[in-house]
mmCIF file of C-alpha atoms and ligand atoms in Angstrom:
data_model
loop_
_atom_site.group_PDB
_atom_site.id
_atom_site.type_symbol
_atom_site.label_atom_id
_atom_site.label_comp_id
_atom_site.label_asym_id
_atom_site.label_seq_id
_atom_site.Cartn_x
_atom_site.Cartn_y
_atom_site.Cartn_z
ATOM 1 C CA MET A 1 85.078 88.361 94.968
ATOM 2 C CA PHE A 2 83.730 90.536 97.734
ATOM 3 C CA GLY A 3 82.360 87.541 99.561
ATOM 4 C CA TYR A 4 85.869 86.225 99.957
ATOM 5 C CA TYR A 5 86.773 89.250 102.032
ATOM 6 C CA TYR A 6 83.597 90.115 103.795
ATOM 7 C CA GLY A 7 82.114 86.652 104.201
ATOM 8 C CA PHE A 8 82.063 84.785 107.487
ATOM 9 C CA ASP A 9 85.216 82.754 107.060
ATOM 10 C CA TRP A 10 87.104 81.555 110.142
ATOM 11 C CA SER A 11 89.596 84.415 110.276
ATOM 12 C CA TYR A 12 86.699 86.842 110.382
ATOM 13 C CA LEU A 13 85.035 84.939 113.218
ATOM 14 C CA VAL A 14 88.227 84.497 115.246
ATOM 15 C CA LEU A 15 89.909 87.874 114.638
ATOM 16 C CA VAL A 16 87.640 90.615 113.368
ATOM 17 C CA LEU A 17 84.333 89.795 115.029
ATOM 18 C CA PRO A 18 85.661 89.801 118.635
ATOM 19 C CA ALA A 19 87.391 93.139 117.959
ATOM 20 C CA LEU A 20 84.174 94.592 116.520
ATOM 21 C CA LEU A 21 82.258 93.392 119.576
ATOM 22 C CA LEU A 22 84.882 95.029 121.803
ATOM 23 C CA ALA A 23 84.424 98.279 119.856
ATOM 24 C CA LEU A 24 80.623 98.122 120.254
ATOM 25 C CA TRP A 25 81.030 97.454 123.972
ATOM 26 C CA ALA A 26 83.463 100.375 124.334
ATOM 27 C CA GLN A 27 81.028 102.707 122.547
ATOM 28 C CA ALA A 28 78.167 101.650 124.814
ATOM 29 C CA LYS A 29 80.401 101.951 127.873
ATOM 30 C CA VAL A 30 81.545 105.499 127.120
ATOM 31 C CA LYS A 31 77.940 106.573 126.499
ATOM 32 C CA SER A 32 76.646 105.073 129.760
ATOM 33 C CA THR A 33 79.607 106.310 131.832
ATOM 34 C CA TYR A 34 79.271 109.784 130.379
ATOM 35 C CA ALA A 35 75.503 109.814 130.966
ATOM 36 C CA ARG A 36 76.031 108.778 134.574
ATOM 37 C CA TYR A 37 78.664 111.377 135.488
ATOM 38 C CA SER A 38 77.040 114.176 133.504
ATOM 39 C CA GLN A 39 74.379 114.055 136.245
ATOM 40 C CA VAL A 40 76.976 114.787 138.931
ATOM 41 C CA ARG A 41 77.504 118.531 139.352
ATOM 42 C CA SER A 42 80.988 119.645 140.422
ATOM 43 C CA TYR A 43 81.286 121.259 143.867
ATOM 44 C CA ARG A 44 82.804 124.412 142.429
ATOM 45 C CA ASN A 45 80.050 124.605 139.839
ATOM 46 C CA ILE A 46 82.411 125.536 136.989
ATOM 47 C CA THR A 47 81.268 124.781 133.430
ATOM 48 C CA GLY A 48 83.272 122.905 130.822
ATOM 49 C CA ALA A 49 83.932 126.174 128.971
ATOM 50 C CA GLN A 50 85.109 127.921 132.144
ATOM 51 C CA ALA A 51 87.393 125.022 133.060
ATOM 52 C CA ALA A 52 88.858 125.030 129.538
ATOM 53 C CA ARG A 53 89.471 128.802 129.618
ATOM 54 C CA THR A 54 91.128 128.627 133.036
ATOM 55 C CA ILE A 55 93.512 125.815 132.028
ATOM 56 C CA LEU A 56 94.328 127.401 128.654
ATOM 57 C CA ASP A 57 95.147 130.740 130.285
ATOM 58 C CA ALA A 58 97.241 129.069 132.971
ATOM 59 C CA ASN A 59 99.298 127.500 130.175
ATOM 60 C CA GLY A 60 99.793 130.813 128.410
ATOM 61 C CA LEU A 61 97.330 129.859 125.650
ATOM 62 C CA ARG A 62 95.093 132.940 125.740
ATOM 63 C CA ASP A 63 94.978 132.969 121.939
ATOM 64 C CA VAL A 64 93.410 129.486 121.744
ATOM 65 C CA ARG A 65 89.658 130.032 121.323
ATOM 66 C CA ILE A 66 86.808 127.992 122.740
ATOM 67 C CA GLU A 67 83.731 127.384 120.596
ATOM 68 C CA HIS A 68 80.396 125.686 121.119
ATOM 69 C CA ILE A 69 79.692 122.782 118.735
ATOM 70 C CA ALA A 70 76.443 120.866 118.206
ATOM 71 C CA GLY A 71 76.054 117.194 118.988
ATOM 72 C CA ASN A 72 77.068 114.742 121.662
ATOM 73 C CA LEU A 73 80.666 113.669 122.345
ATOM 74 C CA THR A 74 81.753 115.775 119.344
ATOM 75 C CA ASP A 75 84.303 117.642 121.486
ATOM 76 C CA HIS A 76 87.736 118.112 119.928
ATOM 77 C CA TYR A 77 90.725 120.381 119.526
ATOM 78 C CA ASP A 78 91.382 121.641 116.004
ATOM 79 C CA PRO A 79 95.155 122.182 115.591
ATOM 80 C CA ARG A 80 94.784 124.061 112.265
ATOM 81 C CA THR A 81 92.612 126.852 113.680
ATOM 82 C CA ARG A 82 93.769 126.370 117.295
ATOM 83 C CA VAL A 83 90.219 126.136 118.579
ATOM 84 C CA VAL A 84 88.850 123.929 121.358
ATOM 85 C CA ARG A 85 85.300 122.928 120.415
ATOM 86 C CA LEU A 86 83.025 121.789 123.204
ATOM 87 C CA SER A 87 79.670 120.066 122.639
ATOM 88 C CA ASP A 88 76.214 120.874 124.025
ATOM 89 C CA SER A 89 76.590 118.705 127.110
ATOM 90 C CA VAL A 90 80.074 120.025 127.928
ATOM 91 C CA TYR A 91 80.183 123.745 127.126
ATOM 92 C CA ASN A 92 77.555 124.997 129.560
ATOM 93 C CA SER A 93 77.452 122.018 131.901
ATOM 94 C CA SER A 94 79.116 122.008 135.293
ATOM 95 C CA SER A 95 79.104 118.215 135.640
ATOM 96 C CA ILE A 96 82.303 116.384 136.536
ATOM 97 C CA ALA A 97 82.037 114.619 133.138
ATOM 98 C CA ALA A 98 81.869 117.950 131.276
ATOM 99 C CA VAL A 99 84.799 119.435 133.195
ATOM 100 C CA GLY A 100 86.835 116.281 132.508
ATOM 101 C CA VAL A 101 86.136 116.266 128.767
ATOM 102 C CA ALA A 102 86.885 120.008 128.513
ATOM 103 C CA ALA A 103 90.199 119.527 130.347
ATOM 104 C CA HIS A 104 91.039 116.583 128.047
ATOM 105 C CA GLU A 105 90.521 118.680 124.897
ATOM 106 C CA VAL A 106 92.638 121.462 126.389
ATOM 107 C CA GLY A 107 95.242 118.757 127.003
ATOM 108 C CA HIS A 108 95.478 118.363 123.208
ATOM 109 C CA ALA A 109 95.926 122.137 122.823
ATOM 110 C CA VAL A 110 98.777 122.032 125.357
ATOM 111 C CA GLN A 111 100.310 119.025 123.553
ATOM 112 C CA HIS A 112 100.178 121.035 120.338
ATOM 113 C CA ALA A 113 101.724 124.139 121.911
ATOM 114 C CA THR A 114 104.520 122.144 123.559
ATOM 115 C CA HIS A 115 105.199 120.019 120.442
ATOM 116 C CA TYR A 116 104.398 116.770 122.222
ATOM 117 C CA SER A 117 106.269 114.153 120.186
ATOM 118 C CA PHE A 118 103.476 111.631 119.526
ATOM 119 C CA LEU A 119 101.056 114.384 118.462
ATOM 120 C CA THR A 120 103.649 115.816 116.068
ATOM 121 C CA LEU A 121 104.252 112.338 114.650
ATOM 122 C CA ARG A 122 100.519 111.637 114.354
ATOM 123 C CA ASN A 123 99.839 114.901 112.517
ATOM 124 C CA ALA A 124 102.805 114.247 110.219
ATOM 125 C CA ILE A 125 101.462 110.890 109.008
ATOM 126 C CA ILE A 126 97.829 112.026 108.493
ATOM 127 C CA PRO A 127 98.288 112.471 104.685
ATOM 128 C CA LEU A 128 99.810 108.978 104.420
ATOM 129 C CA THR A 129 97.014 107.571 106.568
ATOM 130 C CA ASN A 130 94.380 109.148 104.309
ATOM 131 C CA LEU A 131 96.110 107.644 101.281
ATOM 132 C CA GLY A 132 96.197 104.278 103.049
ATOM 133 C CA SER A 133 92.530 104.251 103.992
ATOM 134 C CA THR A 134 91.480 105.277 100.467
ATOM 135 C CA LEU A 135 93.704 102.991 98.392
ATOM 136 C CA SER A 136 94.338 99.887 100.491
ATOM 137 C CA MET A 137 91.104 97.967 99.829
ATOM 138 C CA PRO A 138 90.941 98.784 96.070
ATOM 139 C CA LEU A 139 94.571 97.607 95.690
ATOM 140 C CA ILE A 140 93.881 94.404 97.603
ATOM 141 C CA LEU A 141 90.821 93.715 95.429
ATOM 142 C CA LEU A 142 92.808 94.385 92.259
ATOM 143 C CA GLY A 143 95.490 92.075 93.625
ATOM 144 C CA LEU A 144 92.869 89.357 93.901
ATOM 145 C CA ILE A 145 91.322 90.019 90.471
ATOM 146 C CA PHE A 146 94.676 89.950 88.686
ATOM 147 C CA ASN A 147 96.114 87.355 91.051
ATOM 148 C CA SER A 148 98.974 89.738 91.764
ATOM 149 C CA SER A 149 100.583 89.442 95.174
ATOM 150 C CA SER A 150 102.543 92.682 94.564
ATOM 151 C CA LEU A 151 99.316 94.684 94.315
ATOM 152 C CA ALA A 152 97.867 92.914 97.325
ATOM 153 C CA LEU A 153 101.048 93.485 99.318
ATOM 154 C CA ALA A 154 100.995 97.193 98.433
ATOM 155 C CA GLY A 155 97.401 97.310 99.670
ATOM 156 C CA ILE A 156 98.321 95.583 102.937
ATOM 157 C CA VAL A 157 101.266 97.942 103.516
ATOM 158 C CA LEU A 158 98.945 100.924 102.950
ATOM 159 C CA PHE A 159 96.412 99.414 105.345
ATOM 160 C CA SER A 160 99.135 99.041 107.988
ATOM 161 C CA LEU A 161 99.609 102.839 107.877
ATOM 162 C CA VAL A 162 96.049 103.200 109.170
ATOM 163 C CA THR A 163 96.843 100.738 111.970
ATOM 164 C CA LEU A 164 100.034 102.661 112.753
ATOM 165 C CA PHE A 165 98.035 105.889 112.988
ATOM 166 C CA GLN A 166 95.679 104.288 115.488
ATOM 167 C CA LEU A 167 98.634 102.985 117.488
ATOM 168 C CA ILE A 168 100.187 106.479 117.707
ATOM 169 C CA THR A 169 96.778 107.865 118.698
ATOM 170 C CA LEU A 170 96.880 105.872 121.958
ATOM 171 C CA PRO A 171 99.742 107.754 123.717
ATOM 172 C CA VAL A 172 98.253 111.046 122.449
ATOM 173 C CA GLU A 173 94.870 110.262 124.025
ATOM 174 C CA PHE A 174 96.209 108.762 127.258
ATOM 175 C CA ASN A 175 98.579 111.705 127.703
ATOM 176 C CA ALA A 176 95.768 114.257 127.179
ATOM 177 C CA SER A 177 93.637 112.509 129.811
ATOM 178 C CA ASN A 178 96.504 112.222 132.306
ATOM 179 C CA ARG A 179 97.293 115.901 131.814
ATOM 180 C CA ALA A 180 93.618 116.740 132.357
ATOM 181 C CA LEU A 181 93.379 114.779 135.613
ATOM 182 C CA ARG A 182 96.664 116.182 136.941
ATOM 183 C CA THR A 183 95.604 119.742 136.096
ATOM 184 C CA LEU A 184 92.112 119.422 137.588
ATOM 185 C CA GLU A 185 93.671 118.068 140.756
ATOM 186 C CA GLY A 186 96.541 120.551 140.861
ATOM 187 C CA TYR A 187 94.312 123.597 140.338
ATOM 188 C CA HIS A 188 91.738 122.207 142.780
ATOM 189 C CA MET A 189 89.048 122.439 140.137
ATOM 190 C CA LEU A 190 87.721 119.038 141.218
ATOM 191 C CA GLU A 191 87.889 117.328 144.590
ATOM 192 C CA PRO A 192 89.507 113.878 144.962
ATOM 193 C CA ASP A 193 86.148 112.062 145.131
ATOM 194 C CA GLU A 194 84.973 113.916 142.004
ATOM 195 C CA LEU A 195 88.166 112.993 140.176
ATOM 196 C CA LYS A 196 87.295 109.310 140.543
ATOM 197 C CA GLY A 197 84.196 109.825 138.384
ATOM 198 C CA THR A 198 86.047 112.000 135.894
ATOM 199 C CA ARG A 199 88.769 109.344 135.629
ATOM 200 C CA LYS A 200 86.109 106.747 134.757
ATOM 201 C CA VAL A 201 84.683 108.946 132.002
ATOM 202 C CA LEU A 202 88.108 109.603 130.461
ATOM 203 C CA GLY A 203 89.081 105.944 130.891
ATOM 204 C CA ALA A 204 85.954 104.824 129.032
ATOM 205 C CA ALA A 205 86.725 107.296 126.240
ATOM 206 C CA ALA A 206 90.285 105.946 126.010
ATOM 207 C CA MET A 207 88.912 102.390 125.661
ATOM 208 C CA THR A 208 87.196 103.357 122.397
ATOM 209 C CA TYR A 209 90.637 104.169 120.941
ATOM 210 C CA VAL A 210 92.046 100.870 122.210
ATOM 211 C CA ALA A 211 89.103 99.068 120.594
ATOM 212 C CA ALA A 212 89.583 100.920 117.303
ATOM 213 C CA LEU A 213 93.212 99.788 117.278
ATOM 214 C CA ALA A 214 92.116 96.213 118.032
ATOM 215 C CA VAL A 215 89.713 96.264 115.042
ATOM 216 C CA SER A 216 92.432 97.623 112.782
ATOM 217 C CA LEU A 217 95.029 95.098 113.991
ATOM 218 C CA ALA A 218 92.557 92.232 113.564
ATOM 219 C CA GLN A 219 91.794 93.313 109.993
ATOM 220 C CA LEU A 220 95.494 93.686 109.223
ATOM 221 C CA LEU A 221 96.340 90.262 110.639
ATOM 222 C CA ARG A 222 93.478 88.741 108.679
ATOM 223 C CA LEU A 223 94.752 90.261 105.437
ATOM 224 C CA VAL A 224 98.244 88.942 106.139
ATOM 225 C CA LEU A 225 96.823 85.463 106.804
ATOM 226 C CA LEU A 226 94.657 85.520 103.689
ATOM 227 C CA PHE A 227 97.512 86.545 101.436
ATOM 228 C CA GLY A 228 100.530 85.237 103.316
ATOM 229 C CA GLY A 229 100.236 81.687 102.009
ATOM 230 C CA ARG A 230 99.233 82.531 98.442
ATOM 231 C CA ARG A 231 101.506 81.815 95.503
ATOM 232 C CA ASN A 232 101.651 84.609 92.976
ATOM 233 C CA ASN A 233 101.605 84.847 89.232
ATOM 234 C CA ASP A 234 103.715 88.007 89.061
HETATM 235 ZN ZN1 ZN B 1 91.395 113.278 122.779
#
């Protein structure tokens, strides 16, 4: 039963595999781009944490805290606690990569404070997305076992919620990066030649979200193809 889904049939080779390769490439690309520009110290010598604090304060977000978090590329903004968490290589680093990532995470805090529509929408569908990622595959498998296209269809619809979530993530991420670059330029925290490197780092990070959407879309399309032509016994 499992082999039918996870085996190397043509739809896997044509749809899912290229998307997975794109995702692997995007992961490697963001790592190498980040490694490269984390060696370039910013002229003003401000750290990621300092850049984040400055931008937060300038946006009236003095109550949003900044914390240090372990790991690499683990940086994020937590909307529940309103905390920007910056990783080892961002918090105390004054590289143009660190400043860019810090400004990007602050971008999410500003989106949250200003009720940016796509972020609001994304947060609203998180419970549905969790339900979708937990139940979709079991329902599809049950649909196969009992030869029920209703169960399989329910599973596919739930899976599409995960794809929808990843689609809505794209404007949220691109907007946070655009905000970051505009702010760093506007506040003269980075010089124009430094911004080119920062833009590459944030662009590479954005590609990983595009790739994740591609993987999800490929899997969704494959499910539709696998079940679309089946006759049911319901
Ligand atoms: Zn982000």
